[in-house]
PDB file of C-alpha atoms in Angstrom:
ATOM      1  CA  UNK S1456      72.322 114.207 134.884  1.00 43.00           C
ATOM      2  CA  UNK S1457      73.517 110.526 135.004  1.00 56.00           C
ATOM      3  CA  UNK S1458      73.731 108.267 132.150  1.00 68.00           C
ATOM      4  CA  UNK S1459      72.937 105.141 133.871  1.00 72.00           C
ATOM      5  CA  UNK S1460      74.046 102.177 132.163  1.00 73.00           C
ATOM      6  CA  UNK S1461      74.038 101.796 128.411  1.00 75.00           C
ATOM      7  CA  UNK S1462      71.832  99.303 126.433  1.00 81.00           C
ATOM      8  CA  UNK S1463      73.269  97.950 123.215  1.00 80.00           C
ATOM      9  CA  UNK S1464      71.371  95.821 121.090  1.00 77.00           C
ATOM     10  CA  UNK S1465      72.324  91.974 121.097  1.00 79.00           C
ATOM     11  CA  UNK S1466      70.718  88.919 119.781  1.00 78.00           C
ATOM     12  CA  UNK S1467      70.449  85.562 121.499  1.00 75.00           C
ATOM     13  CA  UNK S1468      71.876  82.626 119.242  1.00 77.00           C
ATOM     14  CA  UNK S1469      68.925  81.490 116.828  1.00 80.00           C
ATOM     15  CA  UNK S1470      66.658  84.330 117.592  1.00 81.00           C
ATOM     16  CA  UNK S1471      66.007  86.459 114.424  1.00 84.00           C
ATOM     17  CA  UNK S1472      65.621  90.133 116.241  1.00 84.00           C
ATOM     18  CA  UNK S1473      67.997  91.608 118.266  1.00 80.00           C
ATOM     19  CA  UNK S1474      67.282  92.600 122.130  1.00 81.00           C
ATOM     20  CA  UNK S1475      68.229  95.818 123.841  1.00 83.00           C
ATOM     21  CA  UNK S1476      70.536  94.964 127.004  1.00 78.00           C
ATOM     22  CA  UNK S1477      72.579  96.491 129.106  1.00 83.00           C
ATOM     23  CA  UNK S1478      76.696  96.704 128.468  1.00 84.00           C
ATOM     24  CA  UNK S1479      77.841  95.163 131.595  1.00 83.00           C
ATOM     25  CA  UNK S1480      75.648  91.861 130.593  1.00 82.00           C
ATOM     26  CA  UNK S1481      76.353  91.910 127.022  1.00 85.00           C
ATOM     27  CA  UNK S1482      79.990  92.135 128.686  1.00 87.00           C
ATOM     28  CA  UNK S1483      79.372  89.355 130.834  1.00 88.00           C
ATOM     29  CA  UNK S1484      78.541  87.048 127.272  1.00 88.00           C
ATOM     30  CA  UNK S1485      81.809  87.628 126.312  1.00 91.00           C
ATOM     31  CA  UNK S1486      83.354  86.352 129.960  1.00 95.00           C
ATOM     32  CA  UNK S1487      84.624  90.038 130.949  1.00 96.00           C
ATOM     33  CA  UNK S1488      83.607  90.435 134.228  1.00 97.00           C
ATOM     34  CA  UNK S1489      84.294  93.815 136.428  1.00 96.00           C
ATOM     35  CA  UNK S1490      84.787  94.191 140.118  1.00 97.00           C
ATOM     36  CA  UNK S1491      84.508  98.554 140.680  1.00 95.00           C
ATOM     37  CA  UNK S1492      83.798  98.985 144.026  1.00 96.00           C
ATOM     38  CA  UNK S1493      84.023  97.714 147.451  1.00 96.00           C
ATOM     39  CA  UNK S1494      83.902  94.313 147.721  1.00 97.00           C
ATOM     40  CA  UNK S1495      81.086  93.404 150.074  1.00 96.00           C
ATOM     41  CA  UNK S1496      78.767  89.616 150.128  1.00 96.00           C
ATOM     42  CA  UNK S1497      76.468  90.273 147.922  1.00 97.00           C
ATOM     43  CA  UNK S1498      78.785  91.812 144.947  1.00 97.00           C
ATOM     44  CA  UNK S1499      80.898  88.557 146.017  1.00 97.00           C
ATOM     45  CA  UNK S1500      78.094  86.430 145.296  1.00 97.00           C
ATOM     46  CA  UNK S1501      77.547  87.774 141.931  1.00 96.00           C
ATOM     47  CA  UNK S1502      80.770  87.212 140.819  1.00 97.00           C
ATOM     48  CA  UNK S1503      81.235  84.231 142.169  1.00 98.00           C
ATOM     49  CA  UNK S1504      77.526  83.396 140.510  1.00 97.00           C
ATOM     50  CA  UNK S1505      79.479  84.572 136.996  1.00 96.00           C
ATOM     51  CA  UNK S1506      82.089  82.581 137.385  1.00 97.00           C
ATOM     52  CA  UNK S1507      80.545  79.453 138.245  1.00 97.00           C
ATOM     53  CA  UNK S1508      78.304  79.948 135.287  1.00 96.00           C
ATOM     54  CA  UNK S1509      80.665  81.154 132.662  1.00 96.00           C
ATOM     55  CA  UNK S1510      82.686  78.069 133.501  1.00 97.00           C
ATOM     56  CA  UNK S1511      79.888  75.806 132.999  1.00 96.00           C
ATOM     57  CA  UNK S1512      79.144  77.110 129.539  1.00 94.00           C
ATOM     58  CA  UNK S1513      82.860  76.679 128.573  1.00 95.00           C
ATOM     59  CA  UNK S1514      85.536  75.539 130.855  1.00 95.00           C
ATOM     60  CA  UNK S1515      88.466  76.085 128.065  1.00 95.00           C
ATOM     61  CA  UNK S1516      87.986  79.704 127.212  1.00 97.00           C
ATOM     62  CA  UNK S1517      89.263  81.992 129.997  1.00 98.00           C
ATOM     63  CA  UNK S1518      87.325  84.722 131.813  1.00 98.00           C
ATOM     64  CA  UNK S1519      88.494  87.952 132.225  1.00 98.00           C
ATOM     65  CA  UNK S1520      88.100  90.080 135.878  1.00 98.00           C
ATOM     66  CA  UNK S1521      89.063  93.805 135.520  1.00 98.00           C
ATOM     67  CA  UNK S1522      89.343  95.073 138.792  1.00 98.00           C
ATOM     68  CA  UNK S1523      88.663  99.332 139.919  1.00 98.00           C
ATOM     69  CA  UNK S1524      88.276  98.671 143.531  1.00 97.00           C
ATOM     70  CA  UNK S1525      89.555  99.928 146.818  1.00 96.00           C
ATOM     71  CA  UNK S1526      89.343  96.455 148.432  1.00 95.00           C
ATOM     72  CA  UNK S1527      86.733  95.786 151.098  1.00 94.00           C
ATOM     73  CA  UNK S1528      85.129  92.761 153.109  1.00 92.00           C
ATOM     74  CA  UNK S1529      88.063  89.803 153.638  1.00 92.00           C
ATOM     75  CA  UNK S1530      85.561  87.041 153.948  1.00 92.00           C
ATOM     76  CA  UNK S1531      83.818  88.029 150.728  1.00 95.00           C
ATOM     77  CA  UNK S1532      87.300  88.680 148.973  1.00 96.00           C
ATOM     78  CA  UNK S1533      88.657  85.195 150.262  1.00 96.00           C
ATOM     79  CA  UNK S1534      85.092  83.518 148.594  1.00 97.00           C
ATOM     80  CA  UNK S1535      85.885  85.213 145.366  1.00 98.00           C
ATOM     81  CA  UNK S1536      89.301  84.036 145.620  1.00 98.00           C
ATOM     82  CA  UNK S1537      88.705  80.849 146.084  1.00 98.00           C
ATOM     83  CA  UNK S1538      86.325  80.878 143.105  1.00 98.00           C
ATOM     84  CA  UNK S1539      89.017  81.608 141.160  1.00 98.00           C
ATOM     85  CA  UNK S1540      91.254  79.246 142.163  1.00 98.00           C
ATOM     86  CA  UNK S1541      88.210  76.250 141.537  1.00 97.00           C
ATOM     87  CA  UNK S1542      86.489  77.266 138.361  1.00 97.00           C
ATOM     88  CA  UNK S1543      88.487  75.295 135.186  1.00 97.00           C
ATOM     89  CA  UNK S1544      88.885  78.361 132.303  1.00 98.00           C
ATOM     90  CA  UNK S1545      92.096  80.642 133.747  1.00 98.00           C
ATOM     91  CA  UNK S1546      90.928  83.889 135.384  1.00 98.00           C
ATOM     92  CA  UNK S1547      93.332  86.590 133.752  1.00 98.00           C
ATOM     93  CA  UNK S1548      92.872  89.426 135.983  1.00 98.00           C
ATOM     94  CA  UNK S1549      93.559  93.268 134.746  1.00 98.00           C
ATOM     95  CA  UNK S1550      93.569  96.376 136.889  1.00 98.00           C
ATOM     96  CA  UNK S1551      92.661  99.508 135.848  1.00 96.00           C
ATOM     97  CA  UNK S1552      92.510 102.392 138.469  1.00 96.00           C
ATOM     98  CA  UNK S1553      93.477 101.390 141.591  1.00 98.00           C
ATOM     99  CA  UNK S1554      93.403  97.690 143.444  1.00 98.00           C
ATOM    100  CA  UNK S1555      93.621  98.273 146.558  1.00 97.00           C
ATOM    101  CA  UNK S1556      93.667  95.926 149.809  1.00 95.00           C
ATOM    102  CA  UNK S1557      91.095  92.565 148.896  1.00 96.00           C
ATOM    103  CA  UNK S1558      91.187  94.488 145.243  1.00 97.00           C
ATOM    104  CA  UNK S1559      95.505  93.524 145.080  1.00 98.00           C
ATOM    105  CA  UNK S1560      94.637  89.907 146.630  1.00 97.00           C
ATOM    106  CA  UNK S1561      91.852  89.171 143.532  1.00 98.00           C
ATOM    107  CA  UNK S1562      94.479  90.629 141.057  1.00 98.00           C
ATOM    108  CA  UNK S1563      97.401  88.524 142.356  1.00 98.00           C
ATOM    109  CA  UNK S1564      94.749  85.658 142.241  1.00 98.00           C
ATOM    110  CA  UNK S1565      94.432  85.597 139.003  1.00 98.00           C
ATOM    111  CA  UNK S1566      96.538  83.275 136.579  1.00 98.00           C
ATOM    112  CA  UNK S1567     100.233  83.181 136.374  1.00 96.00           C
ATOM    113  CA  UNK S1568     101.594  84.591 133.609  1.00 97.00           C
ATOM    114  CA  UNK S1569      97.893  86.067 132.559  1.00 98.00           C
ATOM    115  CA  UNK S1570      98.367  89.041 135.045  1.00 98.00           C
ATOM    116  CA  UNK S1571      98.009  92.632 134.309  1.00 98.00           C
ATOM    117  CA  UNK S1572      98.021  96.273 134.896  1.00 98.00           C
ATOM    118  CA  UNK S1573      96.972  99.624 133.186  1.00 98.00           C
ATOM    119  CA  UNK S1574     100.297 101.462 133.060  1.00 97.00           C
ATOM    120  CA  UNK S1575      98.708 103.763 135.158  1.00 97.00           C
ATOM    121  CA  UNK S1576      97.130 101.395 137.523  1.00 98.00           C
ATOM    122  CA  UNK S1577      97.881 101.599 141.261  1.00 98.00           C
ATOM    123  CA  UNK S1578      98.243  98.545 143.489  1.00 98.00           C
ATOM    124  CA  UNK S1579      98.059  98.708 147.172  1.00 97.00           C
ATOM    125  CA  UNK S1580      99.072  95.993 149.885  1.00 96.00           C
ATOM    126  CA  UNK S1581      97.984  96.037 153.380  1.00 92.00           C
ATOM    127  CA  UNK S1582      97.516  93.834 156.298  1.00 84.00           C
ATOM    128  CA  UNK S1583      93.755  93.092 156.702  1.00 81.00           C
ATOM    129  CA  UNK S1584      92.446  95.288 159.663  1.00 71.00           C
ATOM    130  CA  UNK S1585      89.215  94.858 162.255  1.00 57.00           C
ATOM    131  CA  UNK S1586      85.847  95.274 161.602  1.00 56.00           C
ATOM    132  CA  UNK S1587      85.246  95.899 165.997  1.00 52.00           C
ATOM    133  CA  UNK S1588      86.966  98.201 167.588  1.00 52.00           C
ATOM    134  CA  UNK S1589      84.434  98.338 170.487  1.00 55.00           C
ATOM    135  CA  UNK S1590      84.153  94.886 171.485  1.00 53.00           C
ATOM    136  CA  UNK S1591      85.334  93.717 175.084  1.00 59.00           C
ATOM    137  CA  UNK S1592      88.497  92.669 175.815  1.00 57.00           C
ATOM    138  CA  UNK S1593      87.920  89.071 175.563  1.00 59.00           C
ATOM    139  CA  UNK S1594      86.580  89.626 172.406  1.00 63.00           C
ATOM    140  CA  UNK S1595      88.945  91.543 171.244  1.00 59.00           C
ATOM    141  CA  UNK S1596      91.326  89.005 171.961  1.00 63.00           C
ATOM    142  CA  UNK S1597      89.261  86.436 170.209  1.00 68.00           C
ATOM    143  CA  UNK S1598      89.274  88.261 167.493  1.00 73.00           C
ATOM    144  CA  UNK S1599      92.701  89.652 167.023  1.00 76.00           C
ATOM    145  CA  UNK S1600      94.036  85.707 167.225  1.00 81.00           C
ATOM    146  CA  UNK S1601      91.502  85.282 163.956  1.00 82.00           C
ATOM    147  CA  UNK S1602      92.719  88.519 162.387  1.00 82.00           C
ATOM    148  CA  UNK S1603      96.509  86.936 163.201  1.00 87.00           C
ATOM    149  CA  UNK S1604      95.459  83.560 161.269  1.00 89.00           C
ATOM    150  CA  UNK S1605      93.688  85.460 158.488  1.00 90.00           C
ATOM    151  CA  UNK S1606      97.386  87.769 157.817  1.00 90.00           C
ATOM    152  CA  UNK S1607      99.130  84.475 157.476  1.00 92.00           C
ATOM    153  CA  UNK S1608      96.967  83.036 154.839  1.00 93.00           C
ATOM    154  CA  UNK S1609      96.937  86.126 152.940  1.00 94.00           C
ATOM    155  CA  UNK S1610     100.808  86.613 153.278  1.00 94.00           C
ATOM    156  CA  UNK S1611     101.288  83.448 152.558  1.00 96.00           C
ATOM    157  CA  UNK S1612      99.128  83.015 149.436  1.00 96.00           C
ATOM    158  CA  UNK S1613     100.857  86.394 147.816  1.00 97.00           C
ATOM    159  CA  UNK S1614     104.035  85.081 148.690  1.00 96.00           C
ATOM    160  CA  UNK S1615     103.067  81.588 146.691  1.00 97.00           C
ATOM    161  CA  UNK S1616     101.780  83.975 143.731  1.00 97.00           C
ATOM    162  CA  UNK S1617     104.754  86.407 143.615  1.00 97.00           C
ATOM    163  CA  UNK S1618     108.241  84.239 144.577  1.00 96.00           C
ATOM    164  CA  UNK S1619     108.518  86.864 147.189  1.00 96.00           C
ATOM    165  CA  UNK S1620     110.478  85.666 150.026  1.00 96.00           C
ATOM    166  CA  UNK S1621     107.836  85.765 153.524  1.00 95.00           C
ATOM    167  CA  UNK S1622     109.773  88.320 155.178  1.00 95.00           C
ATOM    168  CA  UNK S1623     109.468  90.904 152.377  1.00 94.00           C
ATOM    169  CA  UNK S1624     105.853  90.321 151.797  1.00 94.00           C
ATOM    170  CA  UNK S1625     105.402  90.557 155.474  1.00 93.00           C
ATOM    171  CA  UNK S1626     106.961  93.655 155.676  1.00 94.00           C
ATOM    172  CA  UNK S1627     105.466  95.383 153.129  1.00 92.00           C
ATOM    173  CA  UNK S1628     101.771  94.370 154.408  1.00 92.00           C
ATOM    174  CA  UNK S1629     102.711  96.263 157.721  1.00 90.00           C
ATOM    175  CA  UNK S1630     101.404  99.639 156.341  1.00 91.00           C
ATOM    176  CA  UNK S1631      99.781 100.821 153.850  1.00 93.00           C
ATOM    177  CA  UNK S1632     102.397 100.002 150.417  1.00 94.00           C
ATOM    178  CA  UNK S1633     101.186 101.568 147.199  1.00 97.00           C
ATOM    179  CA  UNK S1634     102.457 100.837 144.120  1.00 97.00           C
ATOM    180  CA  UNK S1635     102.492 101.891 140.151  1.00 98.00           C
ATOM    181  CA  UNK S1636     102.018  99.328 137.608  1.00 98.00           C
ATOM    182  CA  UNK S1637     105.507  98.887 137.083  1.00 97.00           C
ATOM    183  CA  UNK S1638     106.440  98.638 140.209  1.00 97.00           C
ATOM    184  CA  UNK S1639     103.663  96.077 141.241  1.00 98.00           C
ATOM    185  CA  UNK S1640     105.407  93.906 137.959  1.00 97.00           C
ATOM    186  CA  UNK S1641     108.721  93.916 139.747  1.00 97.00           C
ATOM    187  CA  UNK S1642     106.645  92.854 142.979  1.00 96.00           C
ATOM    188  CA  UNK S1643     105.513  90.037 140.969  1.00 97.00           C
ATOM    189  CA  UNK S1644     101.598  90.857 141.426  1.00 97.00           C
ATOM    190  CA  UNK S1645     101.281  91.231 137.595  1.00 98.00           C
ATOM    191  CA  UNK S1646     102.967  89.738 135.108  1.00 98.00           C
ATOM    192  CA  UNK S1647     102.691  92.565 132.566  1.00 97.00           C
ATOM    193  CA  UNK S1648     102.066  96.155 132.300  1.00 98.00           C
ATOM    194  CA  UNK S1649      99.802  97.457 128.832  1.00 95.00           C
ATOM    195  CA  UNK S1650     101.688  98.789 126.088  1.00 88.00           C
ATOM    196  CA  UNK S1651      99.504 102.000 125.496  1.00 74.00           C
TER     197      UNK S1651
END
């Protein structure tokens, strides 16, 4: 039998009784925000929603994105990305589980130095594939020219956010490169790894 999610009991500044919510929004109050799943538009939109608004209320304290996620849509990834990147508080970024594909691009996203990984996280890299793989050949084409402009922004970004020379980050985006917490340190996608 599932659990669903759990209400704790929180109450709104000058209110005298105390209100039953749920944890992820009593979670969201204190600027932890989670990304634990695939990363589609509308789960995009509510974080980037989050964001915005979090930063509005305070654009000194930081906000905190722990990421569980196998990666998903680039588009939506890129939005939430760029989110990041505008909103004033530092996004410190922490992985837990596995980030994976667009999951890997949001953690290395997230502020320099404020960076960082369960000890046993995994991290995976990868070379953003095709959504059509029926489309004609002009298409296609048309499409794998996008998908070729797309890699080089990506590359180029985590190359920017790790000191990694082009050709290594290139060549570890051609397959599929996972890596453990430490390992993703020494990669320079997180700054630290938890002491547990």
């Amino acid at each position: 039998m599932p659990i669903g999610v759990p209400k704790v009991p929180f109450r709104n500044p000058g209110e005298d009784d105390a209100a039953w919510i749920d944890v992820y929004n009593r979670l969201y109050r204190e600027r932890l925000l989670f990304l634990g799943q695939e990363i589609d538009s509308d789960l995009a939109n509510q974080l980037i929603g989050l964001m915005i608004y979090l930063s509005m209320e305070s654009d000194t304290k930081d906000l905190y994105l722990f990421i569980n996620s196998p990666g998903g849509g680039v588009v939506a990834g890129l939005a939430i990305y760029d989110t990041m990147q505008y909103v004033k508080p530092d996004v410190q970024t922490v992985c837990m589980g596995l980030a994976a594909s667009m999951g890997s691009f949001l953690l290395v996203g997230g502020a320099i130095t404020k960076r960082l990984a369960f000890p046993h996280a995994w991290v995976m890299i990868h070379q953003p594939g095709c959504a059509y793989y029926q489309a004609q050949a002009g298409e296609f084409l048309l499409e794998a020219e996008e998908l070729l402009k797309l890699r080089e922004s990506i590359t180029t970004i985590y190359v920017q956010r790790t000191g990694k020379p082009f050709w290594v980050v290139y060549e570890d985006m051609e397959r599929d490169a996972f890596m453990s917490a430490t390992e993703a340190q020494a990669h320079g996608i997180v700054d630290l790894v938890a002491v547990q």
